[in-house]
PDB file of C-alpha atoms in Angstrom:
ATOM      1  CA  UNK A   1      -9.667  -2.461  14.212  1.00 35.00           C
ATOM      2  CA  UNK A   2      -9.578  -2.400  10.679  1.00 36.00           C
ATOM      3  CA  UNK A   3     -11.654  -4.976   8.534  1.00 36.00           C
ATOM      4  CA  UNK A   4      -8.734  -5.083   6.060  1.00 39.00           C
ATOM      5  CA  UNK A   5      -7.792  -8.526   5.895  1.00 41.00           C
ATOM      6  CA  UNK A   6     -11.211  -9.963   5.696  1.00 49.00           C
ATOM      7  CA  UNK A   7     -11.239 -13.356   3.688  1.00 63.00           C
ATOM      8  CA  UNK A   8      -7.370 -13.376   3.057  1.00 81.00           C
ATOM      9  CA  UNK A   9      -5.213 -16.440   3.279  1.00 90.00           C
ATOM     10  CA  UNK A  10      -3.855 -17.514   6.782  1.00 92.00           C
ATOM     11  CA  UNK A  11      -0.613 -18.650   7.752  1.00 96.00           C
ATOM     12  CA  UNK A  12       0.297 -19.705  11.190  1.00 97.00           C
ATOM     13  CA  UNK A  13       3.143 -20.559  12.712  1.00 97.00           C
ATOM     14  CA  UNK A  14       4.555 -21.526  16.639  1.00 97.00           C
ATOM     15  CA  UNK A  15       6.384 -18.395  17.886  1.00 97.00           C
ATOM     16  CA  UNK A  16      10.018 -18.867  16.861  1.00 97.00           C
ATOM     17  CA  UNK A  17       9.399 -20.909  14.382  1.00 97.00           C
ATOM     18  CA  UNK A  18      10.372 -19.979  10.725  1.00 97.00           C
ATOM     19  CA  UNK A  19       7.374 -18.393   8.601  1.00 97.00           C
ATOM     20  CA  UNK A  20       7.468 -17.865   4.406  1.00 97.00           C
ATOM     21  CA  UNK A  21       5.011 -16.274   2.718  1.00 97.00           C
ATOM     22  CA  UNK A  22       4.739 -16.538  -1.070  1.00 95.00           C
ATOM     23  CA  UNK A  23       3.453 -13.916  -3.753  1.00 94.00           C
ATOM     24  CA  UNK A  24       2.888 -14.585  -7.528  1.00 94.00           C
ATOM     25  CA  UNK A  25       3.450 -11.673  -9.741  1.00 93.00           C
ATOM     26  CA  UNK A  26       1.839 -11.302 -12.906  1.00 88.00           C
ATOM     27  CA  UNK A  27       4.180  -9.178 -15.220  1.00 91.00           C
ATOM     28  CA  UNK A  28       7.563 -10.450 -16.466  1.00 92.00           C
ATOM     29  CA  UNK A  29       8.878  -6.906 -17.454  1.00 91.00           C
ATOM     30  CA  UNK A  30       8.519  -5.941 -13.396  1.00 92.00           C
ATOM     31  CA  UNK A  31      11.713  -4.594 -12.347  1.00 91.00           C
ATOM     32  CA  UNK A  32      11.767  -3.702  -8.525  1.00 92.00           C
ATOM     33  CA  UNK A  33       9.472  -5.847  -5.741  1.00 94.00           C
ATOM     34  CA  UNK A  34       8.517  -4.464  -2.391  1.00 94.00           C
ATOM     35  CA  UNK A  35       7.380  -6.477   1.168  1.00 96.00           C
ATOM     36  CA  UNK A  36       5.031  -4.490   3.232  1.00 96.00           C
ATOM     37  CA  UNK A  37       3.892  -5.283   6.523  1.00 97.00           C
ATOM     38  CA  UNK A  38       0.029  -3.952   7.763  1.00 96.00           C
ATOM     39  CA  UNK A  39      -1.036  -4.074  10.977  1.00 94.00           C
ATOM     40  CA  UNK A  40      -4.618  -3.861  11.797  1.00 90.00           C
ATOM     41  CA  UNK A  41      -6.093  -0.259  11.178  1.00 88.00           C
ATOM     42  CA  UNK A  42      -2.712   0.908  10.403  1.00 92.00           C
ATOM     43  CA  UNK A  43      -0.978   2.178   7.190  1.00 94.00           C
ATOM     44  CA  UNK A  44       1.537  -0.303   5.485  1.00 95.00           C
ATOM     45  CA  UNK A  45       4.938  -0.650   6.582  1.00 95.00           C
ATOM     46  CA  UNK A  46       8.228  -1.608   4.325  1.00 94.00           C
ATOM     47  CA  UNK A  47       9.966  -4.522   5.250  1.00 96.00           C
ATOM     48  CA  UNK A  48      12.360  -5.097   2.238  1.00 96.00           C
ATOM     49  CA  UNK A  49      12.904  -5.114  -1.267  1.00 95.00           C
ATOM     50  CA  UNK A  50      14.310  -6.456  -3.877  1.00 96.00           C
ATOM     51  CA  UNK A  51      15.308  -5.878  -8.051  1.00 94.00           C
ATOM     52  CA  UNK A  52      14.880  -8.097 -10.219  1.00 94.00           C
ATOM     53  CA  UNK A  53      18.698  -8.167 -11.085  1.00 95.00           C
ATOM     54  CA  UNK A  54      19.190 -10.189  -7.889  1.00 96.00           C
ATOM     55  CA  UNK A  55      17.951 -13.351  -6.637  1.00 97.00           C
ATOM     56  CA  UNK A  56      18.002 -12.982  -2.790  1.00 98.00           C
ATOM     57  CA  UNK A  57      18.192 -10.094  -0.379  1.00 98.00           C
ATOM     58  CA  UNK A  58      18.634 -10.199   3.191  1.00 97.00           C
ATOM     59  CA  UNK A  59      17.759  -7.740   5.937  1.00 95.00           C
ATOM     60  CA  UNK A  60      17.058  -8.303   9.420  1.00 93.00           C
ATOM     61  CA  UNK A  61      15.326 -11.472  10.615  1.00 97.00           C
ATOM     62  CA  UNK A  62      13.853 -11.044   7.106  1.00 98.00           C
ATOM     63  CA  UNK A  63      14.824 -12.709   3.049  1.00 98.00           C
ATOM     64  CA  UNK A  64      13.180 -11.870   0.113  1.00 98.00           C
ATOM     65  CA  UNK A  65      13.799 -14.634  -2.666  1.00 98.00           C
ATOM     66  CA  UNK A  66      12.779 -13.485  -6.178  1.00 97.00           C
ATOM     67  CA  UNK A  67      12.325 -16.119  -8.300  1.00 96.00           C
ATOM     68  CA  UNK A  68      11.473 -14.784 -11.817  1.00 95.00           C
ATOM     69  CA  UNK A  69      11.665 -17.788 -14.020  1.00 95.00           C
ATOM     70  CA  UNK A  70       7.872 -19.039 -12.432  1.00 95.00           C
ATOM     71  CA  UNK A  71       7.235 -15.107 -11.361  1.00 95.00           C
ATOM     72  CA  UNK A  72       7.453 -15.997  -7.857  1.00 95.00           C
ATOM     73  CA  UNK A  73       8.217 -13.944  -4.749  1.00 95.00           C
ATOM     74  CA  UNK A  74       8.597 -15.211  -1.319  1.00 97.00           C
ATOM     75  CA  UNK A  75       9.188 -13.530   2.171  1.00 98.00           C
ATOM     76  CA  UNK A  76      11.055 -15.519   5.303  1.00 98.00           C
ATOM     77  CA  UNK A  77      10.803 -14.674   8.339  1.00 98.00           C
ATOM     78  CA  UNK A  78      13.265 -16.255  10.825  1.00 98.00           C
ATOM     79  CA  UNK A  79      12.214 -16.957  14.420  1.00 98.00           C
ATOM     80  CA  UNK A  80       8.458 -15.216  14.210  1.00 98.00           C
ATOM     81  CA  UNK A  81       7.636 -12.980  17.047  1.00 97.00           C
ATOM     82  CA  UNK A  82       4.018 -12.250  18.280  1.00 97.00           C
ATOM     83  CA  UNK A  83       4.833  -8.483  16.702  1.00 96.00           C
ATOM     84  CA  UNK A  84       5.303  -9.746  13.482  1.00 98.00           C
ATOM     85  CA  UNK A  85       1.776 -10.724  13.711  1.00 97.00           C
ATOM     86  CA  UNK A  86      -0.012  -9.166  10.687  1.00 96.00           C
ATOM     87  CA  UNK A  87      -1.115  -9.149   7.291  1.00 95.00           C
ATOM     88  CA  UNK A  88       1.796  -9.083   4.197  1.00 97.00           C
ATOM     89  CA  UNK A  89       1.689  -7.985   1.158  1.00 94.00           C
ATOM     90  CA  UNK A  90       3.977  -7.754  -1.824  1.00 95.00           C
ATOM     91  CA  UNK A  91       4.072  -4.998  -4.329  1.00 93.00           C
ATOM     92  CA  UNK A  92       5.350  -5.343  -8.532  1.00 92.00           C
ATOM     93  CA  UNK A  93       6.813  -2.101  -9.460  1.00 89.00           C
ATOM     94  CA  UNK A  94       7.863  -0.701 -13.508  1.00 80.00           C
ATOM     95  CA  UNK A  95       7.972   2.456 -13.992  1.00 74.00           C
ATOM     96  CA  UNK A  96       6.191   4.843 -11.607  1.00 73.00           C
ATOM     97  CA  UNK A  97       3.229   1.382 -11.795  1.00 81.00           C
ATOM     98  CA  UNK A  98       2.924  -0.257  -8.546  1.00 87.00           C
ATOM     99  CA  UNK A  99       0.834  -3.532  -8.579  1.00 90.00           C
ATOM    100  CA  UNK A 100      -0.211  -5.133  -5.501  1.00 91.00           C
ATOM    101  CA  UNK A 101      -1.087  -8.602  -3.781  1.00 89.00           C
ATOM    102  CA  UNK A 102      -4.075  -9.231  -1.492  1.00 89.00           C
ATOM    103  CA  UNK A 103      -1.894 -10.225   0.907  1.00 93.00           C
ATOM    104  CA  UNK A 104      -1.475 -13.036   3.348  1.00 95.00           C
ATOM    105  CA  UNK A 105      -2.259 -12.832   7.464  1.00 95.00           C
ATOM    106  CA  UNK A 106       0.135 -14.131   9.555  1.00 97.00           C
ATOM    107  CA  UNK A 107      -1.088 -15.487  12.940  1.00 96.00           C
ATOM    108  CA  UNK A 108       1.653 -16.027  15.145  1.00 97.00           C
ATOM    109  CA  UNK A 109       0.863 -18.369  18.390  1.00 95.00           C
ATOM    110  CA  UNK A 110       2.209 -18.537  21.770  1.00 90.00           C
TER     111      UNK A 110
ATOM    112  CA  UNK B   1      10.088  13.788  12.046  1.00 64.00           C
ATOM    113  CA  UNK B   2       9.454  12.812   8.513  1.00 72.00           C
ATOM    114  CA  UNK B   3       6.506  11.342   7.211  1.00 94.00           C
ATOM    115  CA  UNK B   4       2.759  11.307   5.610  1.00 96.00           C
ATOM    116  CA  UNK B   5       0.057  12.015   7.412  1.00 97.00           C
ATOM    117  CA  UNK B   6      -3.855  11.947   6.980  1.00 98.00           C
ATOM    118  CA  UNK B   7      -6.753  13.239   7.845  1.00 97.00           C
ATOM    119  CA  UNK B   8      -9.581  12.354   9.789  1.00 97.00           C
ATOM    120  CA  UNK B   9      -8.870   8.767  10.794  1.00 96.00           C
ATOM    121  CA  UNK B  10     -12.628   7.517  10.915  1.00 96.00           C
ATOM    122  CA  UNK B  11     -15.150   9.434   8.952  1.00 95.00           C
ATOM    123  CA  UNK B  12     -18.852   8.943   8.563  1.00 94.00           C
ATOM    124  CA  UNK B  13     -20.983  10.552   5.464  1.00 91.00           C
ATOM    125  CA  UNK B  14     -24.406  10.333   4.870  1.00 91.00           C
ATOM    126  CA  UNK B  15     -25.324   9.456   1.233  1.00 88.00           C
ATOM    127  CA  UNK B  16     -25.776  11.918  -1.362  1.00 88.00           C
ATOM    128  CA  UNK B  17     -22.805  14.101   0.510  1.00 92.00           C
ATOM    129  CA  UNK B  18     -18.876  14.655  -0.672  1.00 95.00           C
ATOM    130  CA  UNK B  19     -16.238  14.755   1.354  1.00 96.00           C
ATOM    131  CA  UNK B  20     -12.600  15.462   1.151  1.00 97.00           C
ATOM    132  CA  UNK B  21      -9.934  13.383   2.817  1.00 98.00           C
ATOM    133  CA  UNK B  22      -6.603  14.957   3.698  1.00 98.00           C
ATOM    134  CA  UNK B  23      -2.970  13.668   2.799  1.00 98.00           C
ATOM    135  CA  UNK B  24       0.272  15.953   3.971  1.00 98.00           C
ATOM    136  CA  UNK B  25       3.545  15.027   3.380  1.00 97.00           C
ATOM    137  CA  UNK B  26       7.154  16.450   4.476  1.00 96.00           C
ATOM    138  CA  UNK B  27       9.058  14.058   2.621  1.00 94.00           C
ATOM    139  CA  UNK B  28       9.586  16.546  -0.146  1.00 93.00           C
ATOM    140  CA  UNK B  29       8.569  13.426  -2.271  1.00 93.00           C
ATOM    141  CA  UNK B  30       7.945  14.804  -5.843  1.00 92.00           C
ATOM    142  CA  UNK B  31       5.033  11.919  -6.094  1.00 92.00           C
ATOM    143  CA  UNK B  32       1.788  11.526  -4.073  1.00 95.00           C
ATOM    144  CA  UNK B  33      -1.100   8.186  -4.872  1.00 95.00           C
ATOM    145  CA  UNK B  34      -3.902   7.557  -3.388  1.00 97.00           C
ATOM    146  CA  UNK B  35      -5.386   4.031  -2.686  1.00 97.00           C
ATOM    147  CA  UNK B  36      -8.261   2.628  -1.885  1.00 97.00           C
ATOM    148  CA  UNK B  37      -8.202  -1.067   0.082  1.00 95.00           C
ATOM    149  CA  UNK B  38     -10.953  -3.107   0.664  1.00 91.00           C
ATOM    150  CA  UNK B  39     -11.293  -6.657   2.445  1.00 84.00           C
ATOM    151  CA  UNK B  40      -9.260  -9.338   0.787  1.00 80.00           C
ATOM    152  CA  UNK B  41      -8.109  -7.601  -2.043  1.00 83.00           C
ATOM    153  CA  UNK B  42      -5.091  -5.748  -3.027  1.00 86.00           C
ATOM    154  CA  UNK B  43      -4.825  -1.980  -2.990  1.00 92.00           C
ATOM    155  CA  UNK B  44      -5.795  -0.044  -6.086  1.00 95.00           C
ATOM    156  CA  UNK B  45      -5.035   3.036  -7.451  1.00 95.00           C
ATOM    157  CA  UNK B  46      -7.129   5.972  -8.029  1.00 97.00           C
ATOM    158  CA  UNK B  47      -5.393   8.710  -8.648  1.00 97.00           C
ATOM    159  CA  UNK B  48      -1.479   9.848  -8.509  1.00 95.00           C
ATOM    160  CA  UNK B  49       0.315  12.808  -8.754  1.00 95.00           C
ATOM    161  CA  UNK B  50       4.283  13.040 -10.016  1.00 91.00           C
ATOM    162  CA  UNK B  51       4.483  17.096  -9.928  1.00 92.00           C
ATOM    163  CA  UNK B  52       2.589  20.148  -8.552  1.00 95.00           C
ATOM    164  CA  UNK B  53      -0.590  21.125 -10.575  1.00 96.00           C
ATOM    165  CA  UNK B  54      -0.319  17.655 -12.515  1.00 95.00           C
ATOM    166  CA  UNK B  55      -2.285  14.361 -11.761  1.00 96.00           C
ATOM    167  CA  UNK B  56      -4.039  11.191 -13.902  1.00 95.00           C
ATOM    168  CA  UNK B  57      -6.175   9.083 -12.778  1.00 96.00           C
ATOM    169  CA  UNK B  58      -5.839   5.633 -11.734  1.00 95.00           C
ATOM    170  CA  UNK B  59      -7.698   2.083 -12.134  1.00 93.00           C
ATOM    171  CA  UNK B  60     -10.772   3.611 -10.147  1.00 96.00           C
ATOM    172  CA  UNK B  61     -11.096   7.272 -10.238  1.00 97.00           C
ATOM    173  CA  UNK B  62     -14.903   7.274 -10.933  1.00 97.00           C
ATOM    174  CA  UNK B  63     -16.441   8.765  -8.374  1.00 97.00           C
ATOM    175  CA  UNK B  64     -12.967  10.818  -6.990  1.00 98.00           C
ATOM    176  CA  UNK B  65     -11.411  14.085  -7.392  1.00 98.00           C
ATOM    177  CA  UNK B  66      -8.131  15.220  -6.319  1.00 98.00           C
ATOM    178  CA  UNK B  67      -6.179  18.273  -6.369  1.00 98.00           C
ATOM    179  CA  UNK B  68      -2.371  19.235  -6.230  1.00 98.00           C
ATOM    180  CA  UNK B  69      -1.780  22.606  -5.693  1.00 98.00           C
ATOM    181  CA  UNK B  70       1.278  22.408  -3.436  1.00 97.00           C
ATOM    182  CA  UNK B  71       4.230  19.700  -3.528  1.00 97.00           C
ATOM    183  CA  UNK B  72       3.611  18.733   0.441  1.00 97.00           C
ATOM    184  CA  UNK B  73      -0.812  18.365  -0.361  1.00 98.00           C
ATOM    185  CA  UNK B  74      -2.767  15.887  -2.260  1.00 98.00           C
ATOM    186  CA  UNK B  75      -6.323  15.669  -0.640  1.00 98.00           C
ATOM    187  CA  UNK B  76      -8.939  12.927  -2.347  1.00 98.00           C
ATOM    188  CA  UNK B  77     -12.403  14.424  -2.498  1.00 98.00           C
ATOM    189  CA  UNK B  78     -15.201  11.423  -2.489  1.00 97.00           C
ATOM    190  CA  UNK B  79     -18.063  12.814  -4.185  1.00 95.00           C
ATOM    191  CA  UNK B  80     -21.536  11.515  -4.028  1.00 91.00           C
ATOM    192  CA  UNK B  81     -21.254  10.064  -8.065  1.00 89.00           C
ATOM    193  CA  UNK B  82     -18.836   6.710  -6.073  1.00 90.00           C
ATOM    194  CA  UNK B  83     -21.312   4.350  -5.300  1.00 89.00           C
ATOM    195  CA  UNK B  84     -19.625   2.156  -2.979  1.00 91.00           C
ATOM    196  CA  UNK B  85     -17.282   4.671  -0.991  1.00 94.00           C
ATOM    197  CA  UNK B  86     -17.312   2.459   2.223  1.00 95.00           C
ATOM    198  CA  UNK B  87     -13.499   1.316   2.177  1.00 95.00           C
ATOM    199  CA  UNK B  88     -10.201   1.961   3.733  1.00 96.00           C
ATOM    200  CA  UNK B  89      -8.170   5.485   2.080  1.00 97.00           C
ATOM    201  CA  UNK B  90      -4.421   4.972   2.004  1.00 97.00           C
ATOM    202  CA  UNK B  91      -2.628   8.125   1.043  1.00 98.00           C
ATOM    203  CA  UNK B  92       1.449   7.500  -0.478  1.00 96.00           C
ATOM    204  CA  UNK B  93       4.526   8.869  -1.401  1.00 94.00           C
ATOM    205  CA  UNK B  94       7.385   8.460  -3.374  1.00 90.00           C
ATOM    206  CA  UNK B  95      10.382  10.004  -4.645  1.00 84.00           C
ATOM    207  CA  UNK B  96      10.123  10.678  -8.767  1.00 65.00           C
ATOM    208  CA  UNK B  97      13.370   8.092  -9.687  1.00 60.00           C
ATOM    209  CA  UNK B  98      13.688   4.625 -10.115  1.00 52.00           C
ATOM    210  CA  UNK B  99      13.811   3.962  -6.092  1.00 60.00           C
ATOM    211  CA  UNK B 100      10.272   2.736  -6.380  1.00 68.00           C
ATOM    212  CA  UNK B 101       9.428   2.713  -2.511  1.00 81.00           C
ATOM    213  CA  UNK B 102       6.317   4.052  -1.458  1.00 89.00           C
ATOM    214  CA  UNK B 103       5.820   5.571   1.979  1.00 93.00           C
ATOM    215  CA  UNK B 104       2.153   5.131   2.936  1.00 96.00           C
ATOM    216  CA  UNK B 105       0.429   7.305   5.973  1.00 97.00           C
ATOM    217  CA  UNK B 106      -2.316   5.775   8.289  1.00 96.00           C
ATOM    218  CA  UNK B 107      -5.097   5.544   6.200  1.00 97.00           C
ATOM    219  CA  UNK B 108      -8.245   7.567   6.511  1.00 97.00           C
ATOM    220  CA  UNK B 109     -11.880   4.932   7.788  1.00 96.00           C
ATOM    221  CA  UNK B 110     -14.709   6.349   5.552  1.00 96.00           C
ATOM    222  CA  UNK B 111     -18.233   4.585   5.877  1.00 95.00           C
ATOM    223  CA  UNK B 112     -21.560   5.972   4.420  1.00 91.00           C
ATOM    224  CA  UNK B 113     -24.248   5.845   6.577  1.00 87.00           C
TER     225      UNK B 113
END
């Protein structure tokens, strides 16, 4: 597989437990905020997203929480499966500018 | 069915050579990026393209050279001027509004032997 990933905080959790994984973004004016999901050798995935005119969005098995007072972004993940196994990233959008995180691995274990 | 996809998977160059990765998409997305992603660090930008015949580069275009000659195309040539091409390609899409989602393909495996 891929060697994307390499050095990259780890979170792991017990399968169907409850996983959140945080993201810091660095530019106030940001206006729309993106989850992706990247398996190993694979292209990124969408998971949700969010605008900054809203607080909390939910989707399924999956909340994003903006908080933009501390320019903080967080992804829950209610009872983790061994698919959702992989490395998350989130993504700052203005404009047509996308700036992304390094990501964060999620192990999940039997 | 709808989508981005690119061109070879793995790919192996020998110094000193250039070689062009391919990115087709049937999204009729007005907007094509390419990315480059390395270990433990997030992707970055090297060049995008919002219309046909138009495109500016990004954070790390040294090195790169792209071309848009039709809406669905937006191949990434790595020419032998990048000195570190070893990485991870990631082609995108998106539409040209305020949607902001980005529809990535599979991602093209380049190492220089």
């Amino acid at each position: 597989g891929e060697s994307v990933g390499l050095h990259l905080p780890t979170l792991s959790v017990q399968e169907g437990d409850n996983s959140i994984i945080n993201c810091a973004y660095s530019n106030s004016a940001s206006d729309y905020f993106i989850w992706y999901k990247q398996e190993s050798g694979k292209g990124p995935q969408f998971i949700i997203d969010i605008r900054s005119n809203m607080d909390k969005r939910q989707g399924q098995r999956v909340t994003v929480l903006l908080n933009k007072t501390v320019k903080h972004l967080s992804l829950q993940i209610a009872a983790t499966q061994p698919g959702d196994s992989a490395v998350y990233f989130c993504a700052e959008t203005y404009g047509q500018n996308f700036v992304f995180g390094p990501g964060t691995r999620l192990s999940v274990l039997p | 069915d709808g989508g981005i996809t690119q061109s070879p998977k793995y790919l192996f160059r020998k110094e000193g050579q250039n070689v062009t990765l391919s990115c087709e998409q049937n999204l009729n997305h007005d907007a094509m990026y390419w990315y480059r992603q390395d270990p433990g660090q997030g992707l970055r930008l090297i060049y995008y393209s919002q219309i046909v015949n138009d495109f500016q580069k990004g954070d790390i275009a040294e090195g790169y050279s792209v071309s848009r000659e039709k809406k669905e195309s937006f191949p990434l040539t790595v020419t032998s001027a990048q000195k570190n091409p070893t990485a991870f390609y990631l082609c995108a899409s998106s539409t040209y509004s305020n949607t902001g989602e980005l529809f990535f393909g599979e991602g093209s495996r380049l190492t220089v032997l």
